[in-house]
JSON list of C-alpha atoms in Angstrom, two decimals:
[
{"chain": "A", "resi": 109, "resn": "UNK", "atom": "CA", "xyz": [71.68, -2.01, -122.28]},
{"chain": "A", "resi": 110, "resn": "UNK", "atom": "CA", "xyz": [70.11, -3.06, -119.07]},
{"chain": "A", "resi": 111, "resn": "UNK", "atom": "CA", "xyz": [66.92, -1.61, -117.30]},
{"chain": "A", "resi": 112, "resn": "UNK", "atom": "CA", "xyz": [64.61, -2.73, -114.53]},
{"chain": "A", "resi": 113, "resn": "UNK", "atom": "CA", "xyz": [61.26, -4.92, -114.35]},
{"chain": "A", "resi": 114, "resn": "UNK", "atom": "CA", "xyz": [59.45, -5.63, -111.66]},
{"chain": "A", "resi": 115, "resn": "UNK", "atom": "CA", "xyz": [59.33, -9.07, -110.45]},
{"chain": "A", "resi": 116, "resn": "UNK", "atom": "CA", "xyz": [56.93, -11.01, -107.88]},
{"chain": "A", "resi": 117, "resn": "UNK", "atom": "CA", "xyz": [57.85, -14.41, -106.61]},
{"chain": "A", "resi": 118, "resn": "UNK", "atom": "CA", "xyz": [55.05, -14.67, -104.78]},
{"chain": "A", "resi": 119, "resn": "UNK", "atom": "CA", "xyz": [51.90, -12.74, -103.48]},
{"chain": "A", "resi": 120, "resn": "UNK", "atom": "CA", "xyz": [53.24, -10.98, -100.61]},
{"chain": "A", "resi": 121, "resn": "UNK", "atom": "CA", "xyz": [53.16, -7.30, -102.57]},
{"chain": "A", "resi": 122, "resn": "UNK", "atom": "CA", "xyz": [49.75, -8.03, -102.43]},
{"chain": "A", "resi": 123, "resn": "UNK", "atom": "CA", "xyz": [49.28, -7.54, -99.19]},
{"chain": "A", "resi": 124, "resn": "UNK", "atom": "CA", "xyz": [52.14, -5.23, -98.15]},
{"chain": "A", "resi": 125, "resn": "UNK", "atom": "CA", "xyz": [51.64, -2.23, -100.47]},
{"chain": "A", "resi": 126, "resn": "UNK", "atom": "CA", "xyz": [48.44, -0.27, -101.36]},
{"chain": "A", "resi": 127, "resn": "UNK", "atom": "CA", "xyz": [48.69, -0.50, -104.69]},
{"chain": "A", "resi": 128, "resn": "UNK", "atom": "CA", "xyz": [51.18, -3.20, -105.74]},
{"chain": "A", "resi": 129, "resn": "UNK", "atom": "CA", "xyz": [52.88, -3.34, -109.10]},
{"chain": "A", "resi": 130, "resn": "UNK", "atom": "CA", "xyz": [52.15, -5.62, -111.87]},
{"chain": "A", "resi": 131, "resn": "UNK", "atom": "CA", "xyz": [54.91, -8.30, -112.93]},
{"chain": "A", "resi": 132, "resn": "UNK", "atom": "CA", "xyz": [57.39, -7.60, -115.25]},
{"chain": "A", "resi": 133, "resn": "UNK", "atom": "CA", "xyz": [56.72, -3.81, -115.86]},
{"chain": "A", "resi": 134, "resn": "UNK", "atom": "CA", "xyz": [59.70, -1.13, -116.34]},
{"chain": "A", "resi": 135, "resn": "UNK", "atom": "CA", "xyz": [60.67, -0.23, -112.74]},
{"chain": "A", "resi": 136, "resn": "UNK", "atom": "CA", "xyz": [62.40, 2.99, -111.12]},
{"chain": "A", "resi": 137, "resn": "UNK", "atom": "CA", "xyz": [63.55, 3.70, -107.75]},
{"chain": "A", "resi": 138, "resn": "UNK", "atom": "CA", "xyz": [60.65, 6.21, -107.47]},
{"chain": "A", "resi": 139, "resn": "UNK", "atom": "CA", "xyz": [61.85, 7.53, -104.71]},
{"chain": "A", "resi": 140, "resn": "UNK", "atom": "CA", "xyz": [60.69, 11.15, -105.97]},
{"chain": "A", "resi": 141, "resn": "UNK", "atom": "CA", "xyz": [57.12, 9.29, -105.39]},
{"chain": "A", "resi": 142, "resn": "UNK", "atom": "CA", "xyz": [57.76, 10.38, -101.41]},
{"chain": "A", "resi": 143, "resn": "UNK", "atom": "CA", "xyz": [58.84, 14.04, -102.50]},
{"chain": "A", "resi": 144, "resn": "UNK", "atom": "CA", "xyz": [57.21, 16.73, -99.56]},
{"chain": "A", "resi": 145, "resn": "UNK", "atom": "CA", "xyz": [55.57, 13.97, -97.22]},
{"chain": "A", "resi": 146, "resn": "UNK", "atom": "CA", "xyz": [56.66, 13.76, -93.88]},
{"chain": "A", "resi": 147, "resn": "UNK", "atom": "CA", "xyz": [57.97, 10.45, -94.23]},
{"chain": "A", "resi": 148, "resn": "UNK", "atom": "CA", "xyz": [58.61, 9.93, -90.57]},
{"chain": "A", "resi": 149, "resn": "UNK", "atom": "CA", "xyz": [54.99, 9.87, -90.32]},
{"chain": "A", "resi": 150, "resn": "UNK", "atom": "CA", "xyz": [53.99, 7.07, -92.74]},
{"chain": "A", "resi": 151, "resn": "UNK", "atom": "CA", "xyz": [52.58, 4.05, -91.37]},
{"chain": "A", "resi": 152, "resn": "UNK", "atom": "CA", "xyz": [51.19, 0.72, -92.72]},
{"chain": "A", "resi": 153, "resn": "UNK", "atom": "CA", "xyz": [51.30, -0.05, -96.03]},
{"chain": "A", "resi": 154, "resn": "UNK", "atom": "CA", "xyz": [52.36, 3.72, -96.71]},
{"chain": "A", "resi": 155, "resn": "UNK", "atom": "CA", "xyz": [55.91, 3.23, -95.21]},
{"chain": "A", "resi": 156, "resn": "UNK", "atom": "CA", "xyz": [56.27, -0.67, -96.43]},
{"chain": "A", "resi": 157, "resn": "UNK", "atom": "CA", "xyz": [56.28, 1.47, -100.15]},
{"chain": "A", "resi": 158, "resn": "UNK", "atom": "CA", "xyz": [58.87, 4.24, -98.57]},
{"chain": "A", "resi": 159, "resn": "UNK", "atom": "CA", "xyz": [61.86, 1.48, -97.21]},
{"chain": "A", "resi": 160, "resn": "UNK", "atom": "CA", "xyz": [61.55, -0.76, -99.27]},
{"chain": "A", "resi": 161, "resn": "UNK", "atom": "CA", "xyz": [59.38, -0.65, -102.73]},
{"chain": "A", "resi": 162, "resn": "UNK", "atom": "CA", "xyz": [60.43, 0.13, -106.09]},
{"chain": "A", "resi": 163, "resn": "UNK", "atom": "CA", "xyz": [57.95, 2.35, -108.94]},
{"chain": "A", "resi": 164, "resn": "UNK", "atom": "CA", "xyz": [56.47, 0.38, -111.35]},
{"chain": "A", "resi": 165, "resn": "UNK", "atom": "CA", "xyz": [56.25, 2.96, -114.19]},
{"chain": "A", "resi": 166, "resn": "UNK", "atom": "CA", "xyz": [52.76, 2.06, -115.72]},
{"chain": "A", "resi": 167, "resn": "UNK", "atom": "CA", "xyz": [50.57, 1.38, -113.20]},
{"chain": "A", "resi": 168, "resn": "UNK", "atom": "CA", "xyz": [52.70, 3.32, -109.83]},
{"chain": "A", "resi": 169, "resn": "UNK", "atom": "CA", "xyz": [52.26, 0.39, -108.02]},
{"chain": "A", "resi": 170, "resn": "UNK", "atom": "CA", "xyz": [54.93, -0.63, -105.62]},
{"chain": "A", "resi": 171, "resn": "UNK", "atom": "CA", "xyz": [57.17, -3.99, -105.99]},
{"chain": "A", "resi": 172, "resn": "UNK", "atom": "CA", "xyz": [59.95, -5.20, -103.61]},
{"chain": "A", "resi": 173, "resn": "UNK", "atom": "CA", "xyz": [61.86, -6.61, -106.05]},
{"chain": "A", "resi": 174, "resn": "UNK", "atom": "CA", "xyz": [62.78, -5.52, -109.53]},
{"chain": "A", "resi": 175, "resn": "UNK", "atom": "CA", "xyz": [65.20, -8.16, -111.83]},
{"chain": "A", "resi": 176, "resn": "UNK", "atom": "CA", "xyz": [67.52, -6.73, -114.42]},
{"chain": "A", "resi": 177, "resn": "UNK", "atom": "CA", "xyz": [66.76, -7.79, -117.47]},
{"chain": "A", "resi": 178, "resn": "UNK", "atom": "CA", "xyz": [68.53, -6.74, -121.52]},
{"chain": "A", "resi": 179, "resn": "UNK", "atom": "CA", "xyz": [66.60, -4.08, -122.70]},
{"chain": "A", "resi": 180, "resn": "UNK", "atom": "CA", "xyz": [66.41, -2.25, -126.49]},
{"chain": "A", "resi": 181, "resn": "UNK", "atom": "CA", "xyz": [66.49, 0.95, -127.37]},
{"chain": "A", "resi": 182, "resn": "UNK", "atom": "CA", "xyz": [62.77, 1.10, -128.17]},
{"chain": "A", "resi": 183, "resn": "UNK", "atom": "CA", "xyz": [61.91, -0.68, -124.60]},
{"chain": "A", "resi": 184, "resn": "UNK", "atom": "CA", "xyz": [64.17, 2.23, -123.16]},
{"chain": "A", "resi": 185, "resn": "UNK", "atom": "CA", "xyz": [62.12, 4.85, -125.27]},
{"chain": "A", "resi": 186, "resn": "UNK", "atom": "CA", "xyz": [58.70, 3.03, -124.29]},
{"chain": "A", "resi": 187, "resn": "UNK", "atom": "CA", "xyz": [59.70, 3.19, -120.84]},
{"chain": "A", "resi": 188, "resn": "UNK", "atom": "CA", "xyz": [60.61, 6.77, -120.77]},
{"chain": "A", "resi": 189, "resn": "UNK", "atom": "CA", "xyz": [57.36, 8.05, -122.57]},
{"chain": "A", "resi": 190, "resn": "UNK", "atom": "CA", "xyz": [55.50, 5.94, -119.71]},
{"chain": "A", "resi": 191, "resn": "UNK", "atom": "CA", "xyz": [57.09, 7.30, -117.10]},
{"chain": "A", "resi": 192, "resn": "UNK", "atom": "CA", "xyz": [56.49, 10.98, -118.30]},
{"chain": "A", "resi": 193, "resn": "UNK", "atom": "CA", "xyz": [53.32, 10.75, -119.05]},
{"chain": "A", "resi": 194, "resn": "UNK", "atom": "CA", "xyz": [52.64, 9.36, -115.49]},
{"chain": "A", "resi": 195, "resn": "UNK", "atom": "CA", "xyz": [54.82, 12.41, -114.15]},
{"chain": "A", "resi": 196, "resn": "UNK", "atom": "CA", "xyz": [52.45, 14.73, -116.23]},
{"chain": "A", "resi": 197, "resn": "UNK", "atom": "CA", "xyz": [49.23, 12.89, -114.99]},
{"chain": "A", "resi": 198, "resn": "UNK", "atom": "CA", "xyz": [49.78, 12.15, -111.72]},
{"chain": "A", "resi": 199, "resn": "UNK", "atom": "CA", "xyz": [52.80, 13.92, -110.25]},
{"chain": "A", "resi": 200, "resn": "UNK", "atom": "CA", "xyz": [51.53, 17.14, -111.94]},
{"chain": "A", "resi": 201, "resn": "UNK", "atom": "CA", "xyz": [54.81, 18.37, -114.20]},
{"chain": "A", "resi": 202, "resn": "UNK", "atom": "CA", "xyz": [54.68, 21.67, -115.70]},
{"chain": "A", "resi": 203, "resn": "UNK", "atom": "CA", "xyz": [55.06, 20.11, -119.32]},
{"chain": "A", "resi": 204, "resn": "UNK", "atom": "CA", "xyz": [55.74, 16.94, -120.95]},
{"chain": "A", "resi": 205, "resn": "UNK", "atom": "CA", "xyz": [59.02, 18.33, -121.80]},
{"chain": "A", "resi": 206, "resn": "UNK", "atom": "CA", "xyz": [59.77, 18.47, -118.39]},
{"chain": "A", "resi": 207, "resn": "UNK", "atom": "CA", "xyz": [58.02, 15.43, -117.56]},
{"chain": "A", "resi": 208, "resn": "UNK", "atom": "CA", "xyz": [60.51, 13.55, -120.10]},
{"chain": "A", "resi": 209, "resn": "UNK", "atom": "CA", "xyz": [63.57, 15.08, -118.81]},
{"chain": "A", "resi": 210, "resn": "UNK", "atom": "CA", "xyz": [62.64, 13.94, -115.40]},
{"chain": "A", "resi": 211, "resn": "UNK", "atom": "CA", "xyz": [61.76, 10.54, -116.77]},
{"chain": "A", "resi": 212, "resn": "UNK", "atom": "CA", "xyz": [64.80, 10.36, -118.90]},
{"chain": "A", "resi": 213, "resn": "UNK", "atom": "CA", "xyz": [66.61, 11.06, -115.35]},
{"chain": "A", "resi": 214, "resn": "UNK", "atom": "CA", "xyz": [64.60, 8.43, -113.27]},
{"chain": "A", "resi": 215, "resn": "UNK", "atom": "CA", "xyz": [65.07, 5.87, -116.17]},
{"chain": "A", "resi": 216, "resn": "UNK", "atom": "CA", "xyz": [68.74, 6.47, -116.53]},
{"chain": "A", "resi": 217, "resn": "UNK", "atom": "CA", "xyz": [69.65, 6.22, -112.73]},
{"chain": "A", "resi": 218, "resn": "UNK", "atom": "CA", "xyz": [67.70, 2.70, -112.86]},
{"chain": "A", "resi": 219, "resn": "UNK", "atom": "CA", "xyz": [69.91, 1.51, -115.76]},
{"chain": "A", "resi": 220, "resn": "UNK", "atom": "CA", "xyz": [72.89, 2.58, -113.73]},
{"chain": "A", "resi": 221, "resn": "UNK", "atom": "CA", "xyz": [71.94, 0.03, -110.65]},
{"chain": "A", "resi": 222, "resn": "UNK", "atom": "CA", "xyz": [72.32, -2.43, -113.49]},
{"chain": "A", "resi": 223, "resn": "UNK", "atom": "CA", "xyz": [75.54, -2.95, -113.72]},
{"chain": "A", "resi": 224, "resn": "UNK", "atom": "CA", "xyz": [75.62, -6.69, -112.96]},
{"chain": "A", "resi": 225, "resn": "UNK", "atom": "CA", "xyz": [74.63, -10.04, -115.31]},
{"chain": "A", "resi": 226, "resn": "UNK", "atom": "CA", "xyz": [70.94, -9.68, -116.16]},
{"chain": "A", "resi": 227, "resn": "UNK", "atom": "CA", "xyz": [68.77, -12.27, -114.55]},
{"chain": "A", "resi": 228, "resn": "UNK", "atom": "CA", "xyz": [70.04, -10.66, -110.84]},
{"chain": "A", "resi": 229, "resn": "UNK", "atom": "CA", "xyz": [67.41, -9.88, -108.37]},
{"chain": "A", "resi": 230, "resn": "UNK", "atom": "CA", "xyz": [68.09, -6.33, -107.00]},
{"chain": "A", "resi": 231, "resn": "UNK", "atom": "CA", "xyz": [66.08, -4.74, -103.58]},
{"chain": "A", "resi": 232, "resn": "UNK", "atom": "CA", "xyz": [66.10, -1.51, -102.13]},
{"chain": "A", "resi": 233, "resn": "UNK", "atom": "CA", "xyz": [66.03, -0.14, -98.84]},
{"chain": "A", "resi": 234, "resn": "UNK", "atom": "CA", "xyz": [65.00, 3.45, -98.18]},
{"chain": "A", "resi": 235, "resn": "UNK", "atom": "CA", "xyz": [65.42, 5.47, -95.21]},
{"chain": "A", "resi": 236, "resn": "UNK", "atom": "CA", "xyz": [65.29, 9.33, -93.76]},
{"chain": "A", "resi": 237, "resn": "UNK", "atom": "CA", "xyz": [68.69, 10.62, -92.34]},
{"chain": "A", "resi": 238, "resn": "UNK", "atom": "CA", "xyz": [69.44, 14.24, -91.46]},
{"chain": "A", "resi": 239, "resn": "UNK", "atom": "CA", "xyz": [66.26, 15.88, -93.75]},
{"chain": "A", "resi": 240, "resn": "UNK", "atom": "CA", "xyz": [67.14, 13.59, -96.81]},
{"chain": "A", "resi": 241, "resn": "UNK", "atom": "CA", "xyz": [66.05, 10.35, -98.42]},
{"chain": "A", "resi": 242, "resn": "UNK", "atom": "CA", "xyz": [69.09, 7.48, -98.95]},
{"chain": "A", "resi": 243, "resn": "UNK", "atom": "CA", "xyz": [68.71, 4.69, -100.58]},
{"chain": "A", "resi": 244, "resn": "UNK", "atom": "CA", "xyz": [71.07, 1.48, -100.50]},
{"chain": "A", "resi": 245, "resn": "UNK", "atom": "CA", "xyz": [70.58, -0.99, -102.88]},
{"chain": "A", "resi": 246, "resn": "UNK", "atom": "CA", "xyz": [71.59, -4.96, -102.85]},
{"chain": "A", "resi": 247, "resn": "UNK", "atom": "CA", "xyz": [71.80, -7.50, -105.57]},
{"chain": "A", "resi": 248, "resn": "UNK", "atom": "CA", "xyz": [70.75, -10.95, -104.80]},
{"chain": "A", "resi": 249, "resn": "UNK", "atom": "CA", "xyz": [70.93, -13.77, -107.02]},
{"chain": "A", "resi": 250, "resn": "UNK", "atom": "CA", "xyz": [67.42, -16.88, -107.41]},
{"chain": "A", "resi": 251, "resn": "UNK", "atom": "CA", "xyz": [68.16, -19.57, -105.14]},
{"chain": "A", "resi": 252, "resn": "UNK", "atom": "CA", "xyz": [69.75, -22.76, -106.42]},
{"chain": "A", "resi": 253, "resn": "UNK", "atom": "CA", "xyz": [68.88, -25.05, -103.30]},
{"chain": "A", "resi": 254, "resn": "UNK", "atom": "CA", "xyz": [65.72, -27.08, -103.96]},
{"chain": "A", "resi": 255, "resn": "UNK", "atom": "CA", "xyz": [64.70, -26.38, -100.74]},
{"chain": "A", "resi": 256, "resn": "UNK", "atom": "CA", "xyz": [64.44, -23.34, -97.35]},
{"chain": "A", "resi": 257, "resn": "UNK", "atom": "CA", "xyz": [65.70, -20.01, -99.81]},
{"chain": "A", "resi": 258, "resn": "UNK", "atom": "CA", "xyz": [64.23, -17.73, -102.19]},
{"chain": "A", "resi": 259, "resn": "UNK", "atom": "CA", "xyz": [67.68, -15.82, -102.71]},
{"chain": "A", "resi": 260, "resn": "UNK", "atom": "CA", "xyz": [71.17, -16.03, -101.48]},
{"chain": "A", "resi": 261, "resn": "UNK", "atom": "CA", "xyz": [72.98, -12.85, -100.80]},
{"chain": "A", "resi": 262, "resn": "UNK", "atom": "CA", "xyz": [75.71, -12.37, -103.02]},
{"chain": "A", "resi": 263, "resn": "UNK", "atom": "CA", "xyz": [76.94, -8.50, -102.73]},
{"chain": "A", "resi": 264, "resn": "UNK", "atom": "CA", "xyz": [76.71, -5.36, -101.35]},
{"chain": "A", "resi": 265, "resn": "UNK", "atom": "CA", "xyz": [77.66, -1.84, -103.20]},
{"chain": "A", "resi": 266, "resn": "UNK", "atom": "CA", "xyz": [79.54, 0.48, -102.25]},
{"chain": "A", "resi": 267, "resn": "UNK", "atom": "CA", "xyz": [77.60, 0.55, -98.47]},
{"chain": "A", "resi": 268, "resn": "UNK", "atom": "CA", "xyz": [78.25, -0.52, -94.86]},
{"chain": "A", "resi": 269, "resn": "UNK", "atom": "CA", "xyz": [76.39, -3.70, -93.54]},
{"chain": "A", "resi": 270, "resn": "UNK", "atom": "CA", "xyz": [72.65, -2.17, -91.92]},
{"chain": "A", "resi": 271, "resn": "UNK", "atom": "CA", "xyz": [71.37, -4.40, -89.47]},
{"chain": "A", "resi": 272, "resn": "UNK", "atom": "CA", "xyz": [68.14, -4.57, -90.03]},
{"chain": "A", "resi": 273, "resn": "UNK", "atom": "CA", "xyz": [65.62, -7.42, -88.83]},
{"chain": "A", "resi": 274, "resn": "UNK", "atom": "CA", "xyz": [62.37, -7.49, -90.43]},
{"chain": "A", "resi": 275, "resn": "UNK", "atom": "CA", "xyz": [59.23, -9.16, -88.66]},
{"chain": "A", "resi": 276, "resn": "UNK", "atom": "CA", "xyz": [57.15, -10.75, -91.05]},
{"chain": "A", "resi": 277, "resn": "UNK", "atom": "CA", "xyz": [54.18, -10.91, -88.67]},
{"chain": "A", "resi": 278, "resn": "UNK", "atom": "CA", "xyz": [54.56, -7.23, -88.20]},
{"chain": "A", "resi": 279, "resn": "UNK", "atom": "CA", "xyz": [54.50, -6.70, -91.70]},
{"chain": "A", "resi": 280, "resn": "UNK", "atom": "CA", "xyz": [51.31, -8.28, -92.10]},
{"chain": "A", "resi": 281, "resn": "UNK", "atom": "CA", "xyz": [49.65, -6.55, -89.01]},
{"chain": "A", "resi": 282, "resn": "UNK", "atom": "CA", "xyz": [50.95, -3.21, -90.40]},
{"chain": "A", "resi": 283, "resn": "UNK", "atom": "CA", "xyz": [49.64, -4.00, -94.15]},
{"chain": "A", "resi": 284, "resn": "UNK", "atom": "CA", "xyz": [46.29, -4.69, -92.16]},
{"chain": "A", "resi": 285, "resn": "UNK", "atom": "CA", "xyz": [45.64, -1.26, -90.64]}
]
């Protein structure tokens, strides 16, 4: 079995997201996280989480990347009873019964993005079209050049190419306000 940890190459989360996830904790989409905001109307460091951050699942902070990595069944367990108990704490469930279910749910859909070796890098990109959130999500694999690149692209899912160009500067003046 395969799951999700969060991964940080560097200290950029740092500065783009409120409240940025530790290394190496159990990730989720977390995509749920956005459920009844307007988000057309998030700004800063706000939207940087909404298009493009996964959930760590202990502390809610946001990553950019998460790597798939083997996982037991007691690591899937552990993940699942962390990711309730958040959902009880902090997204206000009913119950932890229902608070696992969802979990269970949230955890399982992450384990189904890894369907590729472990050790594979894997982003997300979120967007709002036609009163729903999508999310498309790309597989990169670590760099082998000594020099210039993080990743090299290797594949895309199941989805058409989205142009997208991303302004690092902008980023940082965003993460600012």
């Amino acid at each position: 079995m395969k799951l999700l940890r969060t991964v940080q190459f560097d200290a950029s989360d740092n500065f783009v997201f409120e409240r940025p996830a530790e290394p190496g904790e159990w990730a989720v989409s977390g995509a749920f996280a956005f459920w009844g905001m307007d988000v057309r109307a998030l700004v800063g460091k706000q939207r940087a989480a909404f298009r493009a951050g996964f959930l760590g699942v202990n502390s809610l902070g946001r990553s950019t990347l998460a790597q798939i990595v083997n996982a037991t069944e007691q690591d899937l367990s552990l993940a699942i009873d962390a990711l309730a108990e958040r959902l009880l704490s902090d997204f206000h469930a009913p119950d932890i019964q229902t608070a696992r279910r969802a979990a269970e749910d949230e955890i399982k859909f992450a384990a189904s993005l890894c369907d590729h070796p472990a050790g594979l890098i894997v982003a997300v990109t979120r967007s709002f079209e036609n009163e729903t959130i999508r999310e498309a999500f790309r597989t990169l694999r670590p760099g082998t050049r000594t020099h210039s690149f993080a990743f090299n692209f290797i594949e895309v899912v199941d989805e058409e190419a989205v142009e997208e160009q991303v302004g690092l500067i902008a980023l940082g003046e965003m993460a600012a306000q």
